[in-house]
Coordinates of C-alpha atoms in Angstrom, one line a residue:
M1 CA -121.0 -174.4 34.8
S2 CA -123.0 -176.9 32.7
V3 CA -122.8 -179.0 35.3
I4 CA -124.5 -176.3 37.5
V5 CA -127.4 -176.1 35.7
E6 CA -128.3 -179.1 35.0
I7 CA -128.1 -179.8 39.2
L8 CA -130.3 -176.4 39.0
V9 CA -132.9 -177.9 36.7
R10 CA -133.2 -181.2 38.4
I11 CA -134.1 -179.7 42.0
A12 CA -136.6 -177.2 40.5
F13 CA -138.2 -180.5 38.9
Q14 CA -137.8 -182.4 41.9
I15 CA -139.8 -179.3 43.7
L16 CA -142.6 -178.8 40.8
E17 CA -143.2 -182.8 41.7
K18 CA -144.0 -181.9 44.8
L19 CA -146.3 -178.6 44.2
P20 CA -150.6 -179.5 43.6
E21 CA -150.9 -180.6 39.2
W22 CA -152.4 -177.0 38.7
V23 CA -150.1 -175.0 40.2
V24 CA -147.0 -177.5 38.0
G25 CA -149.7 -176.9 35.0
K26 CA -149.3 -173.3 35.1
L27 CA -146.0 -172.7 36.0
L28 CA -144.6 -174.9 32.8
S29 CA -147.4 -173.4 30.2
K30 CA -145.8 -170.0 31.2
I31 CA -142.4 -171.4 29.9
G32 CA -144.4 -172.8 26.8
R33 CA -143.8 -176.5 27.7
E34 CA -147.3 -178.8 28.3
P35 CA -147.1 -180.5 31.4
P36 CA -147.4 -184.2 31.4
P37 CA -150.3 -185.8 29.8
H38 CA -152.2 -187.3 33.8
P39 CA -153.0 -191.4 33.3
P40 CA -155.9 -192.2 33.9
E41 CA -157.4 -193.2 37.6
T42 CA -158.8 -196.6 36.7
A43 CA -158.2 -199.4 34.2
G44 CA -160.9 -201.0 32.7
P45 CA -163.1 -202.9 35.1
Y46 CA -162.1 -206.0 36.5
S47 CA -164.5 -209.1 35.4
P48 CA -166.9 -209.9 38.0
D49 CA -165.9 -213.7 37.3
C50 CA -161.7 -212.9 38.6
G51 CA -161.5 -215.8 40.8
N52 CA -163.7 -218.2 39.9
K53 CA -161.4 -220.6 38.7
G54 CA -160.0 -223.2 41.1
I55 CA -156.5 -223.4 41.7
D56 CA -154.8 -226.4 41.9
L57 CA -152.7 -225.7 45.2
R58 CA -150.4 -229.4 44.4
Q59 CA -148.6 -227.8 40.9
E60 CA -149.0 -224.0 41.6
R61 CA -146.1 -222.5 43.9
L62 CA -147.9 -221.0 46.5
L63 CA -147.5 -221.7 49.8
V64 CA -150.7 -222.2 51.4
S65 CA -150.3 -223.3 54.9
T66 CA -152.3 -226.2 56.3
A67 CA -153.8 -224.1 59.4
F68 CA -156.6 -223.5 57.7
G69 CA -157.9 -227.1 57.1
S70 CA -159.6 -228.6 54.8
Y71 CA -161.9 -226.3 53.8
F72 CA -160.2 -223.2 53.2
A73 CA -158.2 -224.9 51.2
G74 CA -160.5 -226.6 49.1
L75 CA -162.4 -223.5 48.4
L76 CA -159.4 -222.3 47.1
E77 CA -159.4 -225.4 44.9
R78 CA -163.3 -225.6 43.9
E79 CA -164.8 -224.0 40.4
Q80 CA -167.4 -222.1 40.7
N81 CA -168.6 -222.2 44.6
Y82 CA -169.1 -218.5 44.9
V83 CA -172.5 -217.4 43.6
A84 CA -172.7 -213.3 42.9
L85 CA -176.0 -212.1 44.9
K86 CA -177.0 -209.1 44.2
G87 CA -176.6 -206.3 46.9
Q88 CA -175.1 -208.9 49.3
I89 CA -171.9 -206.9 49.4
E90 CA -171.8 -203.8 50.9
C91 CA -168.7 -202.1 49.6
P92 CA -167.9 -198.3 50.0
L93 CA -167.6 -196.1 47.1
I94 CA -164.5 -195.7 45.4
K95 CA -163.6 -192.4 43.7
G96 CA -163.4 -193.1 40.0
V97 CA -165.3 -196.9 40.1
E98 CA -168.2 -195.8 41.9
K99 CA -170.7 -197.7 38.9
W100 CA -168.8 -200.7 39.2
E101 CA -170.4 -203.5 41.1
P102 CA -168.9 -204.0 44.4
I103 CA -166.6 -207.3 44.3
Q104 CA -165.3 -205.3 41.7
R105 CA -164.8 -202.7 43.7
I106 CA -162.8 -204.8 45.8
F107 CA -160.7 -206.3 43.5
W108 CA -159.6 -203.1 41.8
A109 CA -158.9 -201.2 45.6
L110 CA -156.9 -204.2 46.3
Q111 CA -154.4 -204.6 43.2
Q112 CA -153.7 -200.7 43.3
P113 CA -150.5 -199.4 44.4
K114 CA -151.6 -197.0 46.3
G115 CA -155.0 -198.8 47.3
P116 CA -156.1 -199.9 50.8
R117 CA -153.6 -203.0 52.1
L118 CA -156.3 -204.5 54.4
L119 CA -159.2 -206.2 53.5
I120 CA -161.8 -206.7 56.4
I121 CA -165.1 -208.8 55.2
A122 CA -167.4 -208.6 58.5
A123 CA -171.1 -210.8 58.9
D124 CA -172.9 -213.0 61.1
G125 CA -172.3 -217.2 60.5
G126 CA -173.5 -218.7 57.5
M127 CA -173.4 -215.2 55.6
G128 CA -170.5 -216.9 53.5
K129 CA -167.4 -214.6 54.9
S130 CA -165.0 -217.4 54.0
T131 CA -166.4 -218.3 50.4
L132 CA -165.6 -213.9 49.5
A133 CA -162.3 -214.3 51.1
A134 CA -161.7 -217.4 49.1
K135 CA -162.6 -215.8 45.2
V136 CA -160.4 -212.4 46.4
V137 CA -157.6 -214.4 47.2
R138 CA -158.2 -216.4 43.8
C139 CA -158.7 -213.4 42.1
L140 CA -155.2 -212.0 43.3
F141 CA -153.5 -214.9 42.3
E142 CA -155.7 -215.2 38.7
E143 CA -154.1 -211.5 38.4
Q144 CA -150.4 -212.3 39.2
A145 CA -151.0 -210.2 42.2
V146 CA -149.8 -212.8 44.3
D147 CA -147.1 -215.6 44.9
M148 CA -147.9 -217.1 48.5
I149 CA -150.8 -217.5 50.8
L150 CA -149.8 -217.2 54.7
G151 CA -151.9 -217.0 58.0
D152 CA -154.1 -218.8 60.0
S153 CA -157.5 -219.9 61.0
A154 CA -158.3 -218.4 64.7
K155 CA -160.1 -221.9 66.1
T156 CA -161.0 -223.7 69.5
Q157 CA -158.5 -226.7 68.4
R158 CA -154.8 -226.9 67.4
V159 CA -152.8 -230.0 66.4
D160 CA -150.4 -231.3 68.5
P161 CA -147.4 -231.8 66.4
S162 CA -146.0 -234.7 67.7
T163 CA -149.2 -237.0 68.5
G164 CA -151.5 -235.8 65.9
E165 CA -154.1 -235.3 68.3
L166 CA -156.5 -232.7 68.6
T167 CA -156.2 -230.6 71.9
R168 CA -158.8 -227.8 73.1
I169 CA -157.8 -224.0 73.2
K170 CA -159.5 -221.9 75.8
P171 CA -160.6 -218.9 74.3
A172 CA -158.0 -216.5 75.5
F173 CA -155.8 -218.6 74.4
Y174 CA -155.2 -217.9 70.8
S175 CA -153.2 -214.3 70.9
V176 CA -151.3 -212.0 68.8
V177 CA -148.1 -214.0 69.7
T178 CA -150.2 -217.1 68.8
F179 CA -151.0 -215.8 65.5
Y180 CA -147.8 -214.4 64.5
T181 CA -145.9 -218.3 65.9
R182 CA -148.2 -219.6 63.5
V183 CA -147.1 -217.4 60.6
C184 CA -143.1 -217.9 61.5
E185 CA -143.7 -222.2 61.2
Q186 CA -145.4 -221.3 57.6
L187 CA -142.2 -219.4 57.1
G188 CA -139.6 -222.0 57.9
L189 CA -138.3 -219.1 60.6
P190 CA -137.3 -220.0 64.5
S191 CA -140.5 -219.2 66.9
V192 CA -140.2 -216.0 68.6
D193 CA -141.7 -215.2 71.7
D194 CA -140.9 -211.3 71.1
Q195 CA -144.3 -209.8 68.8
K196 CA -141.7 -207.2 67.3
Q197 CA -139.1 -209.8 66.7
A198 CA -141.3 -212.0 65.1
L199 CA -142.5 -209.0 62.9
V200 CA -139.1 -208.0 62.1
A201 CA -138.2 -211.6 60.7
I202 CA -141.7 -212.2 59.1
K203 CA -141.1 -209.1 57.1
D204 CA -137.3 -209.6 56.1
R205 CA -138.5 -213.4 55.3
L206 CA -141.3 -211.7 52.8
F207 CA -139.1 -208.9 51.2
G208 CA -139.5 -209.6 47.5
R209 CA -142.0 -211.6 47.6
R210 CA -145.6 -211.3 46.6
A211 CA -148.4 -212.3 49.5
V212 CA -151.5 -212.2 51.1
I213 CA -152.3 -213.0 54.9
V214 CA -155.4 -214.5 55.6
V215 CA -156.8 -214.0 58.7
D216 CA -160.0 -216.2 59.7
N217 CA -162.3 -215.9 62.5
L218 CA -160.9 -212.6 63.9
E219 CA -163.6 -212.2 66.7
T220 CA -161.7 -215.2 68.2
V221 CA -158.3 -213.8 68.8
R222 CA -157.5 -211.8 71.7
R223 CA -157.1 -208.1 71.3
G224 CA -157.6 -208.3 67.7
D225 CA -157.3 -204.8 67.5
E226 CA -153.6 -205.2 68.4
L227 CA -153.4 -207.7 66.1
L228 CA -154.2 -205.6 62.5
R229 CA -152.1 -202.9 64.1
S230 CA -149.2 -204.8 63.4
L231 CA -150.4 -206.4 60.4
Q232 CA -150.7 -203.0 58.9
A233 CA -147.2 -202.6 59.9
L234 CA -146.2 -205.9 57.2
T235 CA -148.1 -204.8 54.6
T236 CA -146.9 -202.9 51.5
R237 CA -147.9 -202.6 48.2
D238 CA -147.1 -205.9 47.4
I239 CA -148.6 -207.8 50.8
R240 CA -151.8 -207.4 51.4
V241 CA -154.3 -208.6 54.2
V242 CA -157.7 -210.4 54.0
V243 CA -159.8 -210.3 57.1
T244 CA -162.9 -212.5 57.9
T245 CA -164.9 -211.5 61.3
R246 CA -168.4 -211.7 62.5
D247 CA -167.7 -208.4 64.5
V248 CA -166.0 -205.0 63.9
K249 CA -167.9 -202.8 66.9
D250 CA -165.0 -204.1 69.3
L251 CA -162.1 -203.4 67.2
R252 CA -160.6 -199.4 68.0
E253 CA -160.2 -196.9 65.3
L254 CA -157.7 -198.1 63.3
T255 CA -155.9 -196.2 60.7
T256 CA -156.0 -195.6 56.9
D257 CA -156.0 -198.0 54.2
I258 CA -158.2 -200.3 55.3
L259 CA -161.8 -201.1 53.2
I260 CA -164.2 -202.6 55.2
V261 CA -167.3 -205.0 53.6
H262 CA -170.1 -205.9 55.1
L263 CA -172.6 -208.8 53.7
L264 CA -175.8 -208.6 54.0
P265 CA -179.4 -211.1 53.9
I266 CA -180.4 -211.4 50.7
K267 CA -184.2 -210.1 50.5
E268 CA -184.6 -209.3 47.0
L269 CA -187.0 -212.3 45.9
E270 CA -185.6 -212.7 42.4
V271 CA -181.9 -212.7 44.0
V272 CA -183.2 -215.5 46.3
R273 CA -184.6 -217.4 43.4
T274 CA -181.1 -217.1 41.3
F275 CA -179.1 -218.2 44.6
L276 CA -181.8 -221.4 45.0
E277 CA -181.3 -222.2 41.2
W278 CA -177.3 -222.2 42.1
H279 CA -177.6 -224.4 45.3
I280 CA -180.0 -227.2 43.3
R281 CA -176.9 -227.4 40.0
Q282 CA -174.7 -228.0 43.3
H283 CA -176.4 -230.1 45.3
Q284 CA -178.7 -231.9 42.9
D285 CA -176.6 -235.4 42.1
E286 CA -175.9 -235.6 46.0
N287 CA -179.9 -234.7 46.7
P288 CA -181.8 -235.4 43.4
R289 CA -184.9 -234.3 45.6
L290 CA -183.9 -230.8 44.9
Q291 CA -184.7 -230.8 41.2
A292 CA -188.5 -231.2 41.9
L293 CA -188.2 -228.0 43.6
L294 CA -187.5 -226.3 40.4
G295 CA -190.2 -225.3 39.4
D296 CA -191.7 -224.1 43.0
L297 CA -189.2 -221.0 42.5
K298 CA -191.5 -219.3 40.5
E299 CA -193.6 -218.7 43.1
K300 CA -192.9 -215.0 44.5
K301 CA -195.1 -216.5 47.8
R302 CA -193.0 -219.4 48.6
L303 CA -189.8 -217.7 48.6
R304 CA -190.9 -214.3 50.7
W305 CA -192.1 -217.7 52.8
L306 CA -188.7 -218.6 52.8
V307 CA -187.2 -215.0 53.5
E308 CA -189.1 -214.5 56.5
R309 CA -188.4 -217.6 58.2
T310 CA -184.7 -217.8 57.3
G311 CA -184.0 -213.9 57.9
G312 CA -182.7 -214.1 54.1
V313 CA -179.2 -216.0 55.7
P314 CA -177.4 -217.9 52.8
L315 CA -177.1 -221.3 54.7
L316 CA -179.5 -220.7 56.8
I317 CA -181.7 -220.7 53.3
Q318 CA -179.7 -223.3 52.6
L319 CA -180.9 -226.0 55.3
V320 CA -184.1 -225.3 55.4
F321 CA -184.6 -225.9 51.5
S322 CA -182.8 -228.9 52.1
D323 CA -185.8 -229.6 54.6
V324 CA -188.3 -228.9 52.3
A325 CA -186.8 -231.7 49.9
R326 CA -187.6 -234.0 52.4
F327 CA -191.0 -233.2 53.1
S328 CA -192.7 -230.4 51.7
W329 CA -193.5 -226.5 51.9
E330 CA -195.8 -227.0 54.9
Y331 CA -192.3 -227.4 56.8
L332 CA -192.0 -224.0 57.4
E333 CA -194.7 -224.0 59.7
E334 CA -193.1 -226.2 62.1
L335 CA -189.9 -224.1 62.1
P336 CA -189.5 -222.0 65.5
H337 CA -189.6 -218.2 65.8
L338 CA -185.5 -218.5 65.4
F339 CA -183.4 -216.5 64.0
G340 CA -179.8 -216.2 63.2
N341 CA -177.2 -218.4 65.3
E342 CA -180.5 -219.6 67.3
L343 CA -181.9 -220.6 64.2
L344 CA -178.8 -222.6 63.0
S345 CA -178.2 -224.2 66.2
F346 CA -181.9 -225.2 66.1
L347 CA -181.3 -226.6 62.9
Y348 CA -178.1 -229.0 63.5
Q349 CA -179.1 -229.7 66.5
A350 CA -182.8 -231.7 64.9
R351 CA -180.7 -232.8 62.5
W352 CA -178.2 -234.5 65.0
D353 CA -181.5 -235.6 67.0
E354 CA -182.6 -237.6 63.8
L355 CA -179.7 -239.6 62.8
G356 CA -179.7 -241.1 66.6
S357 CA -183.4 -242.6 65.8
L358 CA -182.1 -243.5 62.5
G359 CA -180.1 -247.2 63.2
E360 CA -177.5 -248.1 62.4
E361 CA -177.0 -245.5 59.0
G362 CA -177.5 -242.9 61.4
Q363 CA -175.4 -243.6 63.8
M364 CA -172.5 -244.0 61.2
A365 CA -173.5 -241.1 60.1
R366 CA -173.2 -239.4 63.2
G367 CA -169.4 -241.0 63.1
L368 CA -168.5 -239.9 60.1
L369 CA -169.2 -236.4 60.8
R370 CA -166.8 -236.6 64.0
W371 CA -163.9 -237.7 62.3
I372 CA -164.3 -235.5 59.3
A373 CA -164.4 -232.4 61.9
K374 CA -161.1 -233.9 63.2
E375 CA -159.3 -234.1 59.8
Q376 CA -160.5 -231.0 58.8
Y377 CA -158.7 -229.6 61.5
K378 CA -155.7 -231.1 61.1
G379 CA -155.6 -230.1 57.5
K380 CA -155.8 -233.5 56.5
K381 CA -158.4 -234.5 52.9
V382 CA -161.1 -237.0 53.2
T383 CA -161.1 -239.0 50.0
F384 CA -163.2 -241.8 48.8
K385 CA -160.6 -243.9 49.0
R386 CA -159.8 -242.7 52.6
L387 CA -163.6 -242.7 53.8
T388 CA -163.6 -246.3 52.5
Q389 CA -160.5 -247.4 54.9
W390 CA -162.6 -245.4 57.6
A391 CA -165.6 -247.6 57.1
Q392 CA -163.4 -250.9 57.3
M393 CA -161.9 -249.9 60.2
Q394 CA -165.5 -249.5 62.0
G395 CA -166.9 -253.1 60.0
K396 CA -169.6 -251.3 58.4
T397 CA -168.7 -250.5 55.0
D398 CA -171.9 -251.6 53.3
L399 CA -173.3 -248.4 55.6
L400 CA -171.3 -245.9 54.5
T401 CA -173.5 -245.2 50.8
D402 CA -176.6 -244.8 53.1
S403 CA -174.9 -242.7 55.9
L404 CA -173.2 -240.1 53.4
R405 CA -177.0 -240.1 51.9
L406 CA -178.3 -238.8 55.3
L407 CA -175.7 -236.1 55.5
Y408 CA -176.0 -235.0 52.0
E409 CA -179.6 -234.4 52.5
R410 CA -179.2 -232.8 56.3
F411 CA -175.7 -230.6 56.6
L412 CA -175.4 -230.0 52.9
I413 CA -171.7 -231.5 53.9
V414 CA -169.3 -230.6 50.2
N415 CA -167.3 -232.4 48.0
H416 CA -165.0 -230.1 46.5
N417 CA -163.8 -232.7 44.3
P418 CA -166.5 -235.5 42.7
D419 CA -163.9 -237.6 41.1
H420 CA -161.5 -238.3 43.8
G421 CA -163.3 -236.6 46.9
D422 CA -162.4 -234.2 49.2
F423 CA -165.1 -233.8 51.8
A424 CA -165.2 -231.1 53.8
L425 CA -167.9 -228.8 57.1
F426 CA -169.2 -225.5 57.2
P427 CA -167.4 -224.1 60.4
S428 CA -170.6 -223.2 62.0
L429 CA -170.9 -227.9 61.5
V430 CA -167.5 -228.3 63.0
E431 CA -167.8 -226.0 66.0
F432 CA -171.3 -227.9 66.3
V433 CA -170.1 -231.2 66.6
E434 CA -167.1 -230.4 68.2
Q435 CA -169.7 -229.4 71.0
Q436 CA -171.7 -233.0 70.7
V437 CA -168.2 -235.0 71.1
Q438 CA -167.5 -233.0 74.5
L439 CA -171.4 -234.2 75.9

């Protein structure tokens, strides 16, 4: 008899668990039992500094795909490569954490068992999508939410595994199947042509792991919405997906469990000043002339002028500001009335043409750009030692220092490791250099 009663009580409580909380409270109060305390909706706010620490990919047991190239891997390793810009991240309000900063809401949402499992970072080129994605991934690692990083960058070239040479990919080539083939390779799985079979194999291999899957440049993936839908089938409370894309309007209506954030141009002058102060600290060793502009940042008229000519796009602000350091603030008057990608293309082309007029140092600087871009696609680190070896092969070791200086001042090439060298180019610059190689 007691066994039957125990079973009935257990069934009763299972039914209670399915009822709304207010109903449960009233029922339990009727029989003289208080409902269990409701757990708080949120833990303490995540620090905005979460994810600022670099990850030593040689020491940590993370599966990091070289498919991202040295640029994304460098973002994961480099300290303090992200600067918080007030008003740049447009993140939906989330119940219970409305008062938190957008970056804190993103961190919190991705680490909740019932939170969104797919993060989409949308913005035009030069807005810092990859930088933010890397910070999010690093925060997940810092909070011990992930132990594996997978994914791919939907680029326009691929590396032939047998020869190591680069071959150009047609725009329609990179598809859902291509992406999953790449992920299967990273997991040590045999290549599968059938998408459903690939999904099953990947899901089985990820069982029990805490992973984040990164999809860079979704807009270059044919039928990107289909990829997102299939990725949702992979997600669990321990598997998250982070996507960067320039455009979300072509994605058909997706299901729930998705958090979409947009990166906006920076327009507030105080925010622009903070960003430029950070820029000077980051690049003053390679471009000492930037230090002379520190006092000019107090002049609102000049900052407003800079924002008007660049549209508030962070990368454009940095490139134009580097020209101001080389010339003067009057340089802004010479800029054509272009914005966004058109202005970016103009700035890259003007710098490329200028290198062509600077003698042997300029020609070598062009060659350096081509070589770094090629190595970046291969996922190989470009260290000081490898730079020197490359210059020796060209028979121009004496020109290396001056050629590097030209690139620092004009193209803002990134060095993730000041001691040993770990050079990389912005993705938009890699695309531009690739176009010059084809001409």
